[in-house]
Short mmCIF file of C-alpha atoms and ligand atoms in Angstrom, two decimals:
data_model
loop_
_atom_site.label_atom_id
_atom_site.label_comp_id
_atom_site.label_asym_id
_atom_site.label_seq_id
_atom_site.Cartn_x
_atom_site.Cartn_y
_atom_site.Cartn_z
CA MET A 94 -15.66 -34.35 9.19
CA ALA A 95 -11.93 -33.86 9.62
CA TYR A 96 -10.52 -30.53 10.65
CA ARG A 97 -7.04 -28.99 10.67
CA ILE A 98 -5.54 -26.65 13.26
CA GLY A 99 -3.65 -23.56 12.16
CA VAL A 100 -1.29 -21.87 14.63
CA ASP A 101 0.00 -18.33 14.12
CA ILE A 102 2.95 -17.43 16.39
CA GLY A 103 3.39 -13.67 16.57
CA GLY A 104 5.54 -11.38 18.67
CA THR A 105 2.81 -10.65 21.23
CA SER A 106 0.47 -13.65 21.06
CA VAL A 107 -0.12 -17.09 19.63
CA LYS A 108 -3.41 -17.56 17.79
CA LEU A 109 -4.85 -21.00 17.09
CA GLY A 110 -7.83 -21.82 14.91
CA VAL A 111 -9.76 -24.90 13.86
CA VAL A 112 -10.24 -24.76 10.09
CA ASP A 113 -12.81 -26.75 8.15
CA ASN A 114 -12.68 -28.00 4.54
CA GLU A 115 -14.15 -24.73 3.27
CA PHE A 116 -11.46 -22.57 4.90
CA ASN A 117 -13.71 -21.33 7.70
CA VAL A 118 -12.16 -20.75 11.12
CA ILE A 119 -14.79 -22.36 13.30
CA GLU A 120 -13.10 -21.86 16.68
CA LYS A 121 -10.26 -19.61 17.69
CA LEU A 122 -8.06 -19.40 20.81
CA ARG A 123 -5.16 -17.17 21.72
CA PHE A 124 -2.59 -16.84 24.46
CA PRO A 125 -0.02 -14.11 25.03
CA THR A 126 3.68 -14.68 24.41
CA GLY A 127 5.00 -11.55 26.09
CA GLU A 128 8.59 -10.50 26.60
CA GLU A 129 9.39 -13.11 29.24
CA ALA A 130 8.07 -16.03 27.20
CA THR A 131 10.47 -18.92 26.87
CA SER A 132 10.69 -21.26 23.95
CA GLU A 133 9.42 -24.09 26.15
CA GLY A 134 6.54 -21.94 27.45
CA ILE A 135 5.35 -21.09 23.95
CA ILE A 136 5.62 -24.68 22.72
CA ASN A 137 3.80 -26.06 25.78
CA GLY A 138 1.11 -23.41 25.33
CA ILE A 139 0.60 -24.54 21.75
CA ILE A 140 0.46 -28.21 22.82
CA ASP A 141 -2.05 -27.55 25.64
CA ASN A 142 -4.35 -25.44 23.45
CA CYS A 143 -4.18 -27.90 20.54
CA ARG A 144 -4.99 -30.73 22.94
CA MET A 145 -8.12 -28.90 24.08
CA LEU A 146 -9.21 -28.38 20.48
CA CYS A 147 -8.44 -32.02 19.57
CA GLU A 148 -10.79 -33.21 22.32
CA LYS A 149 -13.61 -31.27 20.71
CA TYR A 150 -12.89 -31.77 17.00
CA ASP A 151 -11.65 -34.60 14.80
CA VAL A 152 -8.30 -32.99 13.92
CA GLU A 153 -6.18 -34.63 11.22
CA ALA A 154 -3.16 -32.29 11.11
CA ILE A 155 -1.57 -29.19 12.60
CA GLY A 156 0.21 -26.39 10.77
CA ILE A 157 2.27 -23.66 12.40
CA GLY A 158 3.30 -20.25 11.09
CA SER A 159 6.15 -18.52 12.91
CA ALA A 160 7.90 -15.22 12.48
CA GLY A 161 11.53 -15.48 11.41
CA GLY A 162 13.55 -17.97 9.43
CA VAL A 163 11.79 -21.32 9.29
CA ASP A 164 13.33 -24.54 8.00
CA SER A 165 10.15 -26.35 7.01
CA LYS A 166 11.97 -29.55 6.02
CA ARG A 167 13.49 -29.92 9.48
CA GLY A 168 10.37 -28.63 11.26
CA MET A 169 12.29 -25.90 13.04
CA VAL A 170 12.48 -22.17 13.55
CA VAL A 171 16.10 -21.26 12.78
CA SER A 172 15.93 -17.80 14.34
CA ALA A 173 13.21 -15.25 14.96
CA GLY A 174 13.96 -11.67 15.98
CA ASN A 175 11.57 -11.10 18.88
CA LEU A 176 10.75 -14.74 19.64
CA PRO A 177 13.02 -16.91 21.84
CA PHE A 178 13.62 -19.56 19.15
CA VAL A 179 17.09 -20.58 17.99
CA ASN A 180 17.23 -23.79 15.93
CA GLU A 181 14.09 -24.83 17.81
CA PRO A 182 12.26 -27.88 16.38
CA VAL A 183 8.83 -26.43 17.18
CA ALA A 184 6.85 -28.56 14.73
CA ILE A 185 8.59 -31.77 15.76
CA LYS A 186 7.91 -31.18 19.47
CA VAL A 187 4.24 -30.29 18.89
CA GLY A 188 3.72 -33.20 16.48
CA GLU A 189 5.27 -35.73 18.86
CA ALA A 190 3.28 -34.50 21.86
CA LEU A 191 -0.03 -34.73 20.01
CA ASN A 192 0.81 -37.61 17.70
CA LEU A 193 -0.41 -35.69 14.65
CA PRO A 194 1.34 -34.65 11.42
CA THR A 195 2.67 -31.14 12.13
CA LEU A 196 4.35 -28.79 9.66
CA ILE A 197 5.78 -25.29 10.00
CA GLU A 198 6.42 -22.33 7.69
CA ASN A 199 7.19 -18.65 7.99
CA ASP A 200 4.14 -16.66 9.16
CA GLY A 201 4.10 -14.37 6.13
CA THR A 202 4.17 -17.39 3.84
CA CYS A 203 1.24 -18.89 5.76
CA ALA A 204 -0.74 -15.67 5.36
CA LEU A 205 -0.07 -15.79 1.61
CA ILE A 206 -1.07 -19.47 1.39
CA GLY A 207 -4.33 -18.57 3.15
CA GLU A 208 -5.06 -15.61 0.90
CA ARG A 209 -4.25 -17.74 -2.15
CA ALA A 210 -6.59 -20.53 -1.07
CA ALA A 211 -9.53 -18.43 0.02
CA GLY A 212 -8.75 -14.72 -0.06
CA VAL A 213 -7.70 -11.92 -2.32
CA CYS A 214 -4.96 -13.95 -4.12
CA LYS A 215 -7.33 -16.84 -4.87
CA GLY A 216 -6.06 -19.05 -7.66
CA ALA A 217 -2.94 -16.96 -8.46
CA ASP A 218 0.22 -18.99 -9.18
CA ASP A 219 2.36 -15.86 -8.99
CA THR A 220 1.53 -13.73 -6.00
CA LEU A 221 3.10 -11.73 -3.18
CA ILE A 222 2.04 -10.52 0.22
CA ILE A 223 3.51 -7.36 1.73
CA THR A 224 2.99 -6.71 5.44
CA ILE A 225 3.14 -3.02 6.28
CA GLY A 226 3.57 -2.62 10.02
CA THR A 227 6.40 -1.63 12.34
CA GLY A 228 8.63 -2.86 9.54
CA ILE A 229 7.82 -4.34 6.17
CA GLY A 230 7.79 -8.08 5.60
CA GLY A 231 6.50 -10.34 2.93
CA ALA A 232 6.34 -13.66 1.19
CA MET A 233 6.30 -14.88 -2.38
CA ILE A 234 4.75 -17.71 -4.36
CA VAL A 235 6.33 -17.97 -7.80
CA ASP A 236 5.06 -20.40 -10.42
CA GLY A 237 2.89 -22.03 -7.77
CA LYS A 238 5.78 -22.65 -5.39
CA ILE A 239 6.75 -21.06 -2.09
CA VAL A 240 10.04 -19.15 -2.33
CA ARG A 241 12.15 -19.71 0.81
CA GLY A 242 15.75 -18.87 -0.09
CA HIS A 243 18.80 -20.90 0.89
CA LEU A 244 18.92 -19.41 4.40
CA LYS A 245 15.08 -19.68 4.69
CA ARG A 246 14.69 -15.93 5.05
CA ALA A 247 13.61 -14.89 1.57
CA GLY A 248 10.73 -12.44 1.39
CA GLU A 249 12.37 -9.44 3.04
CA LEU A 250 10.34 -7.19 0.80
CA GLY A 251 11.11 -4.12 2.91
CA HIS A 252 14.83 -4.13 2.22
CA PHE A 253 15.36 -3.24 -1.39
CA ILE A 254 16.91 0.19 -1.74
CA ILE A 255 14.93 3.12 -3.06
CA ASP A 256 17.46 5.83 -2.07
CA ARG A 257 21.13 4.89 -1.77
CA ASN A 258 21.86 8.13 0.08
CA GLY A 259 18.77 7.73 2.21
CA ILE A 260 17.97 6.96 5.85
CA GLU A 261 19.95 4.23 7.64
CA CYS A 262 18.09 0.98 8.14
CA GLU A 263 18.31 -1.59 10.95
CA CYS A 264 19.45 -4.18 8.41
CA GLY A 265 22.71 -2.30 7.88
CA LEU A 266 21.80 -0.87 4.48
CA ARG A 267 20.72 2.67 3.70
CA GLY A 268 17.55 3.90 2.02
CA CYS A 269 15.52 0.68 2.25
CA PHE A 270 11.87 0.75 1.14
CA GLU A 271 10.87 -0.04 4.75
CA ARG A 272 12.37 3.22 6.02
CA TYR A 273 9.87 5.17 3.87
CA ALA A 274 6.86 2.90 3.54
CA SER A 275 6.40 1.20 6.95
CA ALA A 276 3.91 2.38 9.55
CA THR A 277 6.91 3.53 11.58
CA ALA A 278 8.08 5.75 8.72
CA LEU A 279 4.59 7.17 8.16
CA ILE A 280 4.29 7.96 11.88
CA GLU A 281 7.69 9.74 11.85
CA VAL A 282 6.60 11.92 8.94
CA THR A 283 3.27 12.61 10.67
CA GLU A 284 5.04 13.64 13.90
CA LYS A 285 7.28 16.08 12.08
CA ALA A 286 4.33 17.58 10.18
CA VAL A 287 2.42 18.07 13.44
CA GLN A 288 5.38 20.01 14.89
CA ASP A 289 5.75 22.11 11.75
CA ASN A 290 2.00 22.79 11.40
CA PRO A 291 0.60 23.24 14.93
CA ASN A 292 -2.63 24.85 13.64
CA SER A 293 -3.47 22.14 11.12
CA ILE A 294 -6.37 19.68 11.32
CA LEU A 295 -3.66 17.01 11.50
CA ALA A 296 -2.28 18.55 14.71
CA THR A 297 -5.79 18.56 16.20
CA VAL A 298 -6.37 14.91 15.32
CA ALA A 299 -2.89 14.06 16.68
CA LYS A 300 -3.81 15.37 20.14
CA ASP A 301 -5.17 11.90 20.96
CA GLY A 302 -1.80 10.34 20.03
CA ILE A 303 -0.21 9.55 16.70
CA ASN A 304 -0.40 6.20 15.00
CA GLY A 305 -0.53 4.95 11.41
CA LYS A 306 -4.21 5.93 11.15
CA THR A 307 -3.85 9.56 12.28
CA VAL A 308 -2.87 11.01 8.91
CA PHE A 309 -5.65 9.08 7.14
CA ASP A 310 -8.23 10.45 9.61
CA ALA A 311 -6.99 14.03 9.13
CA ASN A 312 -7.07 13.62 5.36
CA GLU A 313 -10.70 12.46 5.56
CA MET A 314 -11.43 15.72 7.39
CA GLY A 315 -9.97 17.72 4.51
CA CYS A 316 -6.55 18.57 5.97
CA PRO A 317 -4.13 19.74 3.23
CA VAL A 318 -1.07 18.86 5.36
CA ALA A 319 -2.32 15.28 5.71
CA LYS A 320 -3.13 15.14 2.00
CA ALA A 321 0.44 16.17 1.10
CA ILE A 322 1.88 13.44 3.35
CA LEU A 323 -0.37 10.79 1.85
CA ASP A 324 0.29 11.94 -1.73
CA GLU A 325 4.00 11.39 -1.12
CA TYR A 326 3.37 8.13 0.75
CA GLY A 327 1.27 6.86 -2.15
CA GLN A 328 4.08 7.66 -4.57
CA ILE A 329 6.59 5.76 -2.40
CA LEU A 330 4.27 2.75 -2.24
CA ALA A 331 3.77 2.91 -6.00
CA ASP A 332 7.55 2.99 -6.59
CA GLY A 333 8.05 -0.06 -4.39
CA LEU A 334 5.10 -1.95 -5.84
CA ASN A 335 6.17 -1.24 -9.42
CA SER A 336 9.70 -2.49 -8.65
CA LEU A 337 8.30 -5.73 -7.22
CA ILE A 338 5.88 -6.10 -10.13
CA HIS A 339 8.84 -5.85 -12.54
CA ILE A 340 10.82 -8.48 -10.64
CA PHE A 341 8.12 -11.07 -9.90
CA GLN A 342 5.35 -10.28 -12.40
CA PRO A 343 2.69 -11.31 -9.87
CA ALA A 344 -0.97 -11.48 -10.81
CA VAL A 345 -1.94 -10.27 -7.34
CA ILE A 346 -0.19 -8.46 -4.50
CA ALA A 347 -1.93 -8.66 -1.12
CA LEU A 348 -1.28 -5.91 1.42
CA ALA A 349 -1.43 -6.87 5.08
CA GLY A 350 -0.47 -5.35 8.43
CA GLY A 351 -1.74 -2.36 10.37
CA ILE A 352 -1.65 0.13 7.50
CA ALA A 353 -3.66 -2.26 5.30
CA ASN A 354 -6.59 -1.77 7.70
CA GLN A 355 -7.13 1.53 5.87
CA GLY A 356 -8.49 -0.56 2.97
CA GLU A 357 -9.73 1.53 0.06
CA SER A 358 -8.28 4.74 1.54
CA LEU A 359 -4.85 3.12 1.17
CA ILE A 360 -5.40 1.63 -2.29
CA LYS A 361 -6.66 5.00 -3.57
CA LEU A 362 -3.24 6.54 -2.82
CA PHE A 363 -1.44 4.58 -5.52
CA GLU A 364 -3.93 2.74 -7.71
CA ASP A 365 -3.49 5.02 -10.73
CA LYS A 366 0.32 4.85 -10.38
CA VAL A 367 0.93 1.08 -10.44
CA TYR A 368 0.91 -1.28 -13.40
CA LYS A 369 -2.60 -2.34 -14.28
CA HIS A 370 -1.66 -5.95 -15.09
CA CYS A 371 -1.21 -6.67 -11.37
CA LYS A 372 -4.10 -6.48 -8.93
CA VAL A 373 -3.12 -4.87 -5.62
CA ALA A 374 -5.61 -5.28 -2.78
CA THR A 375 -5.74 -5.56 0.99
CA THR A 376 -6.14 -9.02 2.52
CA SER A 377 -9.70 -10.29 2.75
CA LEU A 378 -9.69 -12.98 5.46
CA ASN A 379 -10.21 -10.66 8.47
CA GLY A 380 -6.80 -11.39 9.96
CA ASN A 381 -7.35 -15.15 9.74
CA GLY A 382 -5.15 -15.67 6.66
CA GLY A 383 -2.18 -16.81 8.77
CA ILE A 384 -4.27 -19.40 10.63
CA ILE A 385 -5.95 -20.70 7.47
CA GLY A 386 -2.64 -20.86 5.58
CA ALA A 387 -0.92 -22.69 8.45
CA ALA A 388 -3.77 -25.18 8.57
CA LEU A 389 -3.24 -25.86 4.86
CA LEU A 390 0.46 -26.79 5.20
CA GLY A 391 0.99 -30.21 3.69
CA THR A 392 -1.93 -29.84 1.28
CA GLU A 393 -1.99 -28.92 -2.41
CA TYR A 394 -2.28 -25.23 -1.42
CA ALA A 395 1.20 -25.14 0.11
CA ARG A 396 3.90 -26.45 -2.20
ZN1 LIG T 170 16.94 -2.46 5.34
#
């Protein structure tokens, strides 16, 4: 049986997985990238780990997902915020070292390809993924095709404007969706509410530190302050989702990233406020979507 390797290059670690014909990840490895990681170090790490996996399995191809702008035709990462890649031909170097066909795409796109092959977006020709974490990222498949944009950075689904007089955004605009809907934004609102309501259940829960989960935990415990935050957060998510549904008319939107770990508690916040003709659900491949999607580069699932 032939296998494919999927590589997922993230800001803190590189994950590699051997994927079989039924989209199962049968073995997984990871190594840290860290702040001091060089481009050469990351690429050599990928080569060494792939080589180990190739000795064990009959691997026919390698696919790589990387953060940032990826020129898939030239096999290179054009630029990637917190990774040390500038016009770096990552796929070409890995492919030549291992003598295997090697392709590369943006990591969000890979996650969407994975979810479309085997996860929550299964079979959808029009589908989006939105990653809700420190910022908001995303990827789109429209009419069965990956949308990349002429600078290879399409899919910035966090940077459409929902309030033109709103909060400044790192991208240079003001009032971007990301500034209200990211985990970072939710944590900021939570922190302020804790200060303003020191006797609330939320403030008690926050004593162990505040993250994107804190307000959900307090809400579960019946905290009215937490409920008010999440009611507003749900409305913001609904506004953003409805805007994207108007523009792309997707059959399915997959939600990924840290906040999506809240699963049904997250969906409940907006499900009666978004258009019913689009299914919105959290990813279903246990964090392996990026690996599975990368492994499928070059196949019918990734056009
Ligand atoms: Zn922005």
